Amino acid sequence: DIQMTQSPSTLSASVGDRVTITCRASQTIYKWLAWYQQKPGQSPRLLIRDTSVLESGVPSRFGGSGSGTEFTLTINGLQPDDFATYFCQKYNDYWMFGQGTKVE
Amino acid sequence: QVQVQESGPGLVKPSETLSLTCIVSGGSMSSSSHYWGWVRQPPGKGLQWIGCISHRGNTYYNPSLKSRVNISVDTSKSRFSLKVPSVTAADTAIYFCARTRGGRDAFDLWGQGTLVTVSS
């Protein structure tokens, strides 16, 4: 089974910072990776699919990159609304989430 | 606008069956290419994919849960369901239903989630 490893588990940052979160797959998942944002008490929100495609309405400060087994979510210029937990998810054959990264 | 909403008991006794239903409103399930899925989140922890089903009834389960869960669909009633038999405290979680964009894809639509507590 493919394992998804997300790092770091917690990230301390300030408004305006550039933030990078990494997600690694134990085998290639090609480009089939998504990123979600979840705030306390809310459902996850899809931010990015197919590694780098921003969902409608997602601010352009969010970006995704990578391929194969290593992927990155970048937030350029962290905003107060961005403090949340972020999850990666693969969906090449079946679905699996990374462990999550809390941005605080 | 399509919406999904979980329903079911919030408290289940150990060894009993957890049963949840997801109601799909604002659109038809019958002709869609979407997959419909369940995800759970133990309090304060991460997301765990449980399984997905197509409108034709093709199912895909998390290998770690496959022997324990069952997902079914009733397109005539615009709903799909989750059953987890013989629950333990480890099954206590917020259960979300969700929809994929199309086939094996990311989840673009989520319900608000429902907390299910396993306790006597």
Coordinates of N, CA and C in Angstrom, one line a residue:
Chain A
D1 N 0.8 -1.2 0.0 CA 0.0 0.0 0.0 C 0.9 1.3 0.0
I2 N 0.5 2.3 -0.7 CA 1.2 3.5 -0.8 C 0.9 4.3 0.5
Q3 N 2.0 4.8 1.1 CA 1.9 5.6 2.3 C 2.2 7.1 1.9
M4 N 1.5 7.9 2.6 CA 1.6 9.4 2.4 C 2.2 10.0 3.7
T5 N 3.3 10.7 3.5 CA 4.0 11.3 4.7 C 4.0 12.8 4.5
Q6 N 3.4 13.5 5.4 CA 3.3 14.9 5.3 C 4.2 15.6 6.4
S7 N 4.9 16.6 6.0 CA 5.8 17.3 7.0 C 5.8 18.8 6.7
P8 N 6.0 19.6 7.8 CA 6.1 19.2 9.2 C 4.7 18.9 9.7
S9 N 4.5 18.4 10.9 CA 3.2 18.2 11.5 C 2.7 19.6 12.1
T10 N 3.5 20.4 12.5 CA 3.2 21.7 13.0 C 4.2 22.7 12.4
L11 N 3.7 23.9 12.1 CA 4.5 24.9 11.5 C 4.1 26.3 12.1
S12 N 5.1 26.9 12.7 CA 4.8 28.2 13.3 C 5.2 29.3 12.3
A13 N 4.3 30.2 12.0 CA 4.6 31.3 11.0 C 3.9 32.6 11.4
S14 N 4.3 33.6 10.7 CA 3.7 34.9 10.9 C 3.0 35.4 9.6
V15 N 2.1 36.4 9.8 CA 1.5 37.0 8.6 C 2.6 37.5 7.7
G16 N 2.4 37.2 6.4 CA 3.4 37.7 5.4 C 4.5 36.7 5.1
D17 N 4.6 35.6 5.9 CA 5.6 34.6 5.6 C 5.3 33.8 4.4
R18 N 6.3 33.2 3.8 CA 6.2 32.2 2.8 C 6.3 30.8 3.5
V19 N 5.2 30.0 3.3 CA 5.1 28.8 4.0 C 5.1 27.6 3.0
T20 N 5.9 26.6 3.4 CA 6.0 25.4 2.5 C 5.7 24.1 3.3
I21 N 4.8 23.3 2.7 CA 4.4 22.0 3.3 C 4.7 21.0 2.3
T22 N 5.3 19.9 2.8 CA 5.7 18.8 1.9 C 4.9 17.5 2.1
C23 N 4.6 16.8 1.0 CA 3.9 15.6 1.1 C 4.7 14.6 0.2
R24 N 5.0 13.4 0.8 CA 5.8 12.4 0.1 C 5.0 11.1 0.0
A25 N 5.0 10.5 -1.2 CA 4.3 9.2 -1.4 C 5.4 8.1 -1.5
S26 N 5.1 7.0 -1.0 CA 6.0 5.9 -0.9 C 6.2 5.2 -2.3
Q27 N 5.3 5.5 -3.2 CA 5.4 5.1 -4.6 C 4.9 6.2 -5.5
T28 N 5.2 6.2 -6.8 CA 4.7 7.3 -7.6 C 3.1 7.3 -7.6
I29 N 2.7 8.5 -7.5 CA 1.2 8.8 -7.7 C 1.0 9.8 -8.9
Y30 N 2.1 9.9 -9.7 CA 2.0 10.7 -10.9 C 1.6 12.1 -10.5
K31 N 0.6 12.7 -11.0 CA 0.1 14.0 -10.6 C -1.1 14.0 -9.7
W32 N -1.5 12.9 -9.3 CA -2.8 12.7 -8.7 C -2.8 13.0 -7.2
L33 N -2.6 14.3 -6.9 CA -2.5 14.8 -5.5 C -3.3 16.1 -5.3
A34 N -4.0 16.1 -4.2 CA -4.8 17.3 -3.8 C -4.4 17.8 -2.5
W35 N -4.7 19.1 -2.3 CA -4.4 19.7 -1.0 C -5.8 20.3 -0.5
Y36 N -6.0 20.1 0.8 CA -7.2 20.6 1.5 C -6.8 21.5 2.7
Q37 N -7.7 22.5 3.0 CA -7.5 23.3 4.1 C -8.7 23.0 5.1
Q38 N -8.4 22.8 6.3 CA -9.5 22.6 7.3 C -9.3 23.5 8.5
K39 N -10.4 24.2 8.8 CA -10.4 25.1 10.0 C -11.2 24.4 11.1
P40 N -11.0 24.7 12.4 CA -11.7 24.0 13.5 C -13.2 24.1 13.3
G41 N -13.8 23.0 13.5 CA -15.3 22.9 13.4 C -15.8 22.9 12.0
Q42 N -15.0 22.9 11.0 CA -15.4 23.0 9.6 C -15.0 21.7 8.8
S43 N -15.7 21.5 7.7 CA -15.3 20.5 6.7 C -14.0 20.9 6.0
P44 N -13.3 19.9 5.5 CA -12.2 20.3 4.6 C -12.6 21.0 3.4
R45 N -11.7 21.9 2.9 CA -12.0 22.6 1.7 C -10.9 22.3 0.6
L46 N -11.4 21.9 -0.6 CA -10.4 21.6 -1.6 C -9.7 22.8 -2.1
L47 N -8.4 22.9 -2.0 CA -7.7 24.1 -2.5 C -7.1 23.8 -3.9
I48 N -6.4 22.7 -4.0 CA -5.6 22.3 -5.2 C -5.8 20.9 -5.6
R49 N -6.0 20.6 -6.9 CA -6.1 19.2 -7.4 C -5.1 19.0 -8.5
D50 N -4.9 17.8 -8.8 CA -3.9 17.4 -9.9 C -2.6 18.2 -9.7
T51 N -2.1 18.2 -8.4 CA -0.8 18.7 -8.0 C -0.8 20.3 -8.0
S52 N -1.3 20.9 -9.0 CA -1.1 22.3 -9.1 C -2.3 23.2 -9.6
V53 N -3.4 22.5 -9.8 CA -4.6 23.3 -10.3 C -5.4 23.8 -9.2
L54 N -5.5 25.2 -9.1 CA -6.2 25.9 -8.1 C -7.7 25.7 -8.3
E55 N -8.4 25.4 -7.3 CA -9.9 25.4 -7.4 C -10.4 26.9 -7.5
S56 N -11.6 27.0 -8.1 CA -12.2 28.3 -8.2 C -12.3 29.0 -6.9
G57 N -12.0 30.2 -6.8 CA -12.1 31.0 -5.6 C -11.0 30.9 -4.6
V58 N -10.0 30.1 -4.9 CA -8.8 29.9 -4.0 C -7.8 31.1 -4.4
P59 N -7.4 31.8 -3.4 CA -6.4 32.9 -3.7 C -5.2 32.4 -4.4
S60 N -4.6 33.3 -5.2 CA -3.5 32.9 -6.0 C -2.2 32.8 -5.1
R61 N -2.2 33.2 -3.9 CA -1.1 33.0 -3.0 C -0.8 31.6 -2.7
F62 N -1.8 30.7 -3.0 CA -1.6 29.3 -2.8 C -1.1 28.7 -4.1
G63 N -0.1 27.8 -3.9 CA 0.4 27.1 -5.1 C 0.9 25.7 -4.8
G64 N 0.8 24.9 -5.8 CA 1.2 23.5 -5.6 C 2.2 23.1 -6.7
S65 N 3.1 22.2 -6.3 CA 4.1 21.7 -7.3 C 4.5 20.3 -7.0
G66 N 5.3 19.7 -7.9 CA 5.8 18.4 -7.7 C 5.3 17.4 -8.7
S67 N 5.8 16.2 -8.6 CA 5.3 15.1 -9.4 C 5.9 13.8 -8.9
G68 N 5.3 12.7 -9.2 CA 5.8 11.4 -8.8 C 5.6 11.1 -7.4
T69 N 6.6 11.4 -6.5 CA 6.5 11.0 -5.1 C 6.7 12.2 -4.2
E70 N 7.1 13.4 -4.7 CA 7.3 14.5 -3.8 C 6.5 15.7 -4.3
F71 N 5.8 16.3 -3.3 CA 4.8 17.4 -3.7 C 5.0 18.5 -2.6
T72 N 4.6 19.7 -3.0 CA 4.7 20.8 -2.1 C 3.5 21.7 -2.2
L73 N 3.1 22.2 -1.1 CA 2.1 23.3 -1.0 C 2.8 24.5 -0.5
T74 N 2.7 25.6 -1.3 CA 3.3 26.9 -0.9 C 2.3 27.9 -0.7
I75 N 2.4 28.7 0.4 CA 1.6 29.9 0.6 C 2.5 31.1 0.6
N76 N 2.3 31.9 -0.4 CA 3.1 33.1 -0.5 C 2.5 34.3 0.1
G77 N 3.0 34.8 1.2 CA 2.4 35.9 1.9 C 1.2 35.4 2.8
L78 N 1.5 34.7 3.8 CA 0.5 34.1 4.7 C -0.4 35.2 5.2
Q79 N -1.7 34.9 5.2 CA -2.7 35.9 5.6 C -3.4 35.3 6.9
P80 N -4.0 36.2 7.7 CA -4.7 35.7 8.9 C -5.7 34.6 8.7
D81 N -6.3 34.6 7.6 CA -7.3 33.5 7.3 C -6.7 32.2 6.9
D82 N -5.4 32.2 6.8 CA -4.7 30.9 6.3 C -4.2 30.1 7.5
F83 N -4.4 30.5 8.7 CA -4.0 29.7 9.9 C -5.0 28.6 10.0
A84 N -4.6 27.4 9.8 CA -5.5 26.2 9.6 C -4.7 25.0 9.5
T85 N -5.3 23.9 9.4 CA -4.6 22.6 9.1 C -4.8 22.2 7.7
Y86 N -3.7 21.7 7.1 CA -3.6 21.4 5.7 C -3.3 19.9 5.5
F87 N -4.1 19.3 4.6 CA -3.9 17.8 4.3 C -3.6 17.6 2.9
C88 N -2.7 16.7 2.6 CA -2.6 16.3 1.2 C -3.4 15.0 1.0
Q89 N -3.7 14.6 -0.2 CA -4.5 13.4 -0.5 C -4.1 12.9 -1.8
K90 N -3.9 11.6 -1.9 CA -3.6 11.0 -3.2 C -4.9 10.3 -3.7
Y91 N -5.1 10.2 -5.0 CA -6.3 9.6 -5.5 C -6.0 8.9 -6.9
N92 N -4.8 8.3 -7.0 CA -4.4 7.7 -8.3 C -5.1 6.3 -8.4
D93 N -5.2 5.5 -7.3 CA -5.9 4.3 -7.4 C -7.0 4.3 -6.4
Y94 N -6.7 4.3 -5.1 CA -7.6 4.6 -4.1 C -7.2 5.9 -3.3
W95 N -7.9 6.3 -2.4 CA -7.7 7.6 -1.8 C -7.0 7.4 -0.4
M96 N -6.1 8.4 -0.1 CA -5.4 8.4 1.2 C -5.0 9.8 1.5
F97 N -5.1 10.1 2.8 CA -4.7 11.5 3.3 C -3.3 11.4 4.0
G98 N -2.6 12.5 3.9 CA -1.5 12.7 4.7 C -1.9 13.0 6.2
Q99 N -1.0 13.1 7.1 CA -1.3 13.2 8.5 C -1.8 14.6 8.9
G100 N -1.5 15.6 8.0 CA -1.9 17.0 8.3 C -0.8 17.8 8.8
T101 N -0.8 19.1 8.5 CA 0.1 20.1 9.0 C -0.7 21.3 9.5
K102 N -0.5 21.6 10.8 CA -1.2 22.7 11.4 C -0.3 23.9 11.3
V103 N -0.8 25.0 10.7 CA -0.1 26.2 10.6 C -0.6 27.1 11.7
E104 N 0.3 27.5 12.6 CA -0.1 28.3 13.7 C 0.8 29.5 13.9
Chain B
Q1 N -27.9 24.1 -6.7 CA -26.5 23.7 -6.2 C -26.6 22.5 -5.4
V2 N -25.7 21.5 -5.8 CA -25.7 20.2 -5.1 C -25.2 20.4 -3.7
Q3 N -25.8 19.7 -2.8 CA -25.4 19.6 -1.4 C -25.4 18.2 -0.9
V4 N -24.6 17.9 0.1 CA -24.6 16.6 0.7 C -24.7 16.8 2.2
Q5 N -25.5 15.9 2.9 CA -25.8 16.1 4.3 C -25.8 14.8 5.0
E6 N -25.0 14.6 6.0 CA -25.0 13.4 6.8 C -26.2 13.3 7.7
S7 N -26.7 12.1 8.0 CA -27.7 11.9 9.0 C -27.5 10.5 9.6
G8 N -27.9 10.5 10.9 CA -27.8 9.2 11.7 C -27.6 9.5 13.1
P9 N -27.6 8.4 13.9 CA -27.5 8.6 15.4 C -26.1 9.1 15.8
G10 N -26.1 9.9 16.8 CA -24.8 10.5 17.3 C -24.2 9.6 18.4
L11 N -24.9 8.6 18.9 CA -24.4 7.7 19.9 C -24.7 6.3 19.5
V12 N -23.7 5.5 19.6 CA -23.8 4.0 19.2 C -23.1 3.2 20.3
K13 N -23.8 2.2 20.8 CA -23.2 1.3 21.8 C -22.1 0.4 21.2
P14 N -21.1 0.1 22.0 CA -20.0 -0.8 21.6 C -20.6 -2.1 21.1
S15 N -20.1 -2.7 20.1 CA -20.5 -4.0 19.5 C -21.7 -3.8 18.5
E16 N -22.3 -2.7 18.6 CA -23.5 -2.5 17.7 C -23.0 -1.9 16.3
T17 N -24.0 -1.7 15.4 CA -23.7 -1.2 14.1 C -23.9 0.3 13.9
L18 N -22.9 0.9 13.4 CA -23.0 2.4 13.1 C -23.6 2.5 11.7
S19 N -24.7 3.2 11.6 CA -25.3 3.4 10.3 C -25.5 4.9 10.0
L20 N -25.0 5.4 8.9 CA -25.1 6.8 8.5 C -25.6 6.8 7.1
T21 N -26.4 7.9 6.8 CA -26.9 8.1 5.4 C -26.5 9.5 5.0
C22 N -26.1 9.6 3.7 CA -25.8 10.9 3.2 C -26.9 11.3 2.1
I23 N -27.6 12.4 2.3 CA -28.6 12.8 1.4 C -28.0 13.8 0.4
V24 N -28.2 13.5 -0.9 CA -27.7 14.4 -1.9 C -28.9 15.2 -2.4
S25 N -28.8 16.5 -2.4 CA -29.9 17.4 -2.8 C -29.4 18.4 -3.9
G26 N -30.3 18.8 -4.7 CA -29.9 19.8 -5.7 C -29.4 19.2 -7.0
G27 N -29.4 17.9 -7.1 CA -28.9 17.3 -8.3 C -29.1 15.8 -8.3
S28 N -29.0 15.2 -9.5 CA -29.2 13.7 -9.6 C -27.9 12.9 -9.4
M29 N -28.1 11.8 -8.7 CA -26.9 10.9 -8.6 C -26.9 9.9 -9.8
S30 N -28.0 9.7 -10.4 CA -28.2 8.6 -11.4 C -27.2 8.7 -12.6
S31 N -27.1 9.8 -13.2 CA -26.3 9.9 -14.4 C -25.0 10.6 -14.2
S32 N -24.6 10.8 -12.9 CA -23.3 11.5 -12.7 C -22.1 10.6 -12.8
S33 N -21.0 11.2 -13.1 CA -19.8 10.4 -13.1 C -19.0 10.5 -11.8
H34 N -19.6 11.3 -10.8 CA -19.0 11.4 -9.5 C -19.0 10.1 -8.7
Y35 N -18.0 10.0 -7.9 CA -18.0 9.0 -6.8 C -18.4 9.7 -5.5
W36 N -19.0 8.9 -4.7 CA -19.6 9.4 -3.4 C -18.9 8.6 -2.3
G37 N -18.4 9.4 -1.3 CA -17.5 8.8 -0.4 C -17.7 9.2 1.1
W38 N -17.1 8.4 2.0 CA -17.1 8.7 3.4 C -15.7 8.9 3.9
V39 N -15.5 9.9 4.8 CA -14.2 10.2 5.4 C -14.5 10.4 6.9
R40 N -13.6 9.9 7.8 CA -13.9 10.2 9.2 C -12.7 10.8 9.8
Q41 N -12.9 11.5 11.0 CA -11.9 12.2 11.6 C -12.1 12.1 13.1
P42 N -11.3 11.2 13.8 CA -11.4 11.1 15.3 C -11.1 12.5 15.9
P43 N -11.7 12.8 17.0 CA -11.5 14.2 17.6 C -10.1 14.6 17.7
G44 N -9.7 15.7 17.2 CA -8.4 16.2 17.3 C -7.3 15.5 16.4
K45 N -7.8 14.6 15.5 CA -6.8 13.9 14.7 C -7.0 14.2 13.2
G46 N -6.4 13.4 12.4 CA -6.4 13.6 11.0 C -7.6 12.9 10.3
L47 N -7.6 13.0 8.9 CA -8.6 12.5 8.1 C -8.3 11.1 7.7
Q48 N -9.3 10.2 7.7 CA -9.2 8.9 7.2 C -10.2 8.6 6.2
W49 N -9.8 8.2 5.0 CA -10.7 7.9 3.9 C -11.3 6.5 4.3
I50 N -12.6 6.3 4.2 CA -13.2 5.1 4.5 C -13.5 4.3 3.2
G51 N -14.2 4.9 2.3 CA -14.5 4.3 1.0 C -15.3 5.2 0.1
C52 N -15.5 4.7 -1.1 CA -16.3 5.4 -2.1 C -17.2 4.5 -2.9
I53 N -18.2 5.0 -3.5 CA -19.1 4.2 -4.3 C -19.6 5.0 -5.5
S54 N -19.7 4.4 -6.7 CA -20.2 5.0 -7.8 C -21.7 4.9 -7.9
H55 N -22.4 5.7 -8.8 CA -23.8 5.6 -8.9 C -24.3 4.2 -9.3
R56 N -23.4 3.5 -10.0 CA -23.7 2.1 -10.4 C -23.5 1.1 -9.3
G57 N -22.9 1.5 -8.2 CA -22.7 0.6 -7.1 C -21.3 0.0 -7.0
N58 N -20.4 0.5 -7.8 CA -19.0 0.0 -7.7 C -18.4 0.6 -6.4
T59 N -17.8 -0.3 -5.6 CA -17.3 0.2 -4.3 C -15.8 0.1 -4.2
Y60 N -15.2 1.0 -3.5 CA -13.8 1.1 -3.2 C -13.6 1.4 -1.7
Y61 N -12.8 0.5 -1.1 CA -12.7 0.6 0.4 C -11.2 0.8 0.8
N62 N -11.0 1.5 1.9 CA -9.7 1.6 2.5 C -9.3 0.2 2.9
P63 N -8.1 -0.3 2.4 CA -7.7 -1.6 2.7 C -7.7 -1.9 4.2
S64 N -7.4 -0.9 5.0 CA -7.4 -1.2 6.5 C -8.7 -1.3 7.1
L65 N -9.8 -1.0 6.4 CA -11.1 -1.0 6.9 C -12.0 -2.0 6.1
K66 N -11.5 -2.5 5.0 CA -12.4 -3.2 4.0 C -13.2 -4.2 4.6
S67 N -12.7 -5.0 5.6 CA -13.5 -6.1 6.1 C -14.6 -5.7 7.1
R68 N -14.5 -4.4 7.4 CA -15.4 -3.9 8.5 C -16.5 -3.0 8.0
V69 N -16.4 -2.5 6.8 CA -17.4 -1.4 6.4 C -18.2 -1.9 5.2
N70 N -19.3 -1.2 5.0 CA -20.1 -1.5 3.8 C -20.8 -0.2 3.4
I71 N -20.6 0.2 2.1 CA -21.2 1.4 1.5 C -22.2 0.9 0.5
S72 N -23.4 1.5 0.5 CA -24.4 1.2 -0.5 C -25.0 2.5 -1.0
V73 N -25.6 2.4 -2.2 CA -26.2 3.6 -2.8 C -27.6 3.3 -3.2
D74 N -28.5 4.3 -3.1 CA -29.9 4.2 -3.6 C -30.1 5.5 -4.4
T75 N -29.8 5.4 -5.7 CA -29.9 6.6 -6.5 C -31.4 7.1 -6.6
S76 N -32.4 6.2 -6.5 CA -33.8 6.6 -6.6 C -34.2 7.6 -5.5
K77 N -33.4 7.4 -4.4 CA -33.7 8.3 -3.2 C -32.6 9.3 -3.0
S78 N -31.7 9.4 -3.9 CA -30.6 10.3 -3.9 C -29.8 10.2 -2.5
R79 N -29.4 9.0 -2.2 CA -28.7 8.9 -1.0 C -27.7 7.7 -1.0
F80 N -26.7 7.8 -0.2 CA -25.8 6.6 -0.1 C -25.5 6.4 1.4
S81 N -25.1 5.2 1.8 CA -25.1 4.9 3.2 C -23.8 4.2 3.6
L82 N -23.5 4.3 4.9 CA -22.3 3.6 5.5 C -22.8 2.8 6.6
K83 N -22.3 1.6 6.7 CA -22.5 0.7 7.9 C -21.1 0.2 8.4
V84 N -21.0 0.3 9.7 CA -19.8 -0.2 10.3 C -20.2 -1.1 11.5
P85 N -20.1 -2.4 11.3 CA -20.6 -3.3 12.4 C -19.6 -3.4 13.5
S86 N -20.1 -3.9 14.6 CA -19.2 -4.2 15.8 C -18.3 -3.1 16.1
V87 N -18.8 -1.9 16.4 CA -18.0 -0.7 16.6 C -17.4 -0.8 18.0
T88 N -16.2 -0.1 18.1 CA -15.5 0.1 19.4 C -15.3 1.6 19.6
A89 N -14.7 1.9 20.7 CA -14.4 3.4 21.0 C -13.5 4.0 19.9
A90 N -12.7 3.1 19.3 CA -11.8 3.6 18.2 C -12.6 4.1 17.0
D91 N -13.9 3.8 16.9 CA -14.7 4.3 15.8 C -15.4 5.6 16.1
T92 N -15.1 6.2 17.2 CA -15.6 7.5 17.6 C -15.0 8.5 16.7
A93 N -15.7 9.3 16.0 CA -15.2 10.2 15.0 C -16.3 11.2 14.5
I94 N -15.8 12.2 13.8 CA -16.7 13.0 12.9 C -16.7 12.3 11.6
Y95 N -17.9 12.0 11.1 CA -18.0 11.3 9.8 C -18.5 12.3 8.8
F96 N -17.7 12.4 7.7 CA -18.1 13.3 6.6 C -18.5 12.5 5.4
C97 N -19.6 12.9 4.7 CA -19.8 12.4 3.3 C -19.3 13.4 2.4
A98 N -18.9 13.0 1.2 CA -18.3 13.9 0.2 C -18.5 13.3 -1.2
R99 N -18.2 14.2 -2.2 CA -18.3 13.8 -3.6 C -17.0 14.1 -4.3
T100 N -16.6 13.2 -5.2 CA -15.5 13.6 -6.0 C -15.9 14.4 -7.2
R101 N -14.9 15.0 -7.8 CA -15.2 15.9 -9.0 C -15.7 15.0 -10.1
G102 N -15.1 13.8 -10.2 CA -15.5 12.9 -11.3 C -14.6 11.7 -11.2
G103 N -15.2 10.5 -11.0 CA -14.4 9.3 -10.9 C -13.4 9.4 -9.8
R104 N -12.2 8.8 -10.1 CA -11.2 8.8 -9.1 C -10.5 10.2 -9.1
D105 N -11.0 11.1 -8.2 CA -10.6 12.5 -8.2 C -10.7 13.0 -6.8
A106 N -10.3 14.3 -6.7 CA -10.4 14.9 -5.4 C -11.8 15.1 -5.0
F107 N -12.0 15.3 -3.7 CA -13.4 15.6 -3.1 C -13.6 17.1 -3.2
D108 N -14.6 17.5 -4.0 CA -14.9 18.9 -4.1 C -16.1 19.4 -3.4
L109 N -16.8 18.4 -2.8 CA -18.1 18.8 -2.1 C -18.1 18.0 -0.8
W110 N -18.3 18.6 0.3 CA -18.3 17.9 1.6 C -19.6 18.3 2.4
G111 N -20.0 17.3 3.2 CA -21.1 17.6 4.1 C -20.4 18.3 5.3
Q112 N -21.3 18.7 6.2 CA -20.8 19.4 7.4 C -20.2 18.5 8.5
G113 N -20.5 17.2 8.3 CA -19.9 16.2 9.2 C -20.9 16.0 10.4
T114 N -20.8 14.7 10.9 CA -21.6 14.4 12.1 C -20.8 13.6 13.1
L115 N -20.8 14.0 14.3 CA -20.0 13.3 15.3 C -20.8 12.1 15.8
V116 N -20.1 10.9 15.7 CA -20.6 9.7 16.2 C -19.7 9.2 17.4
T117 N -20.4 9.1 18.5 CA -19.6 8.6 19.7 C -20.0 7.2 20.0
V118 N -19.0 6.3 20.2 CA -19.3 5.0 20.6 C -19.1 4.8 22.1
S119 N -20.2 4.6 22.8 CA -20.1 4.6 24.3 C -21.3 3.8 24.8
S120 N -21.2 3.2 25.9 CA -22.3 2.5 26.5 C -23.1 3.4 27.4

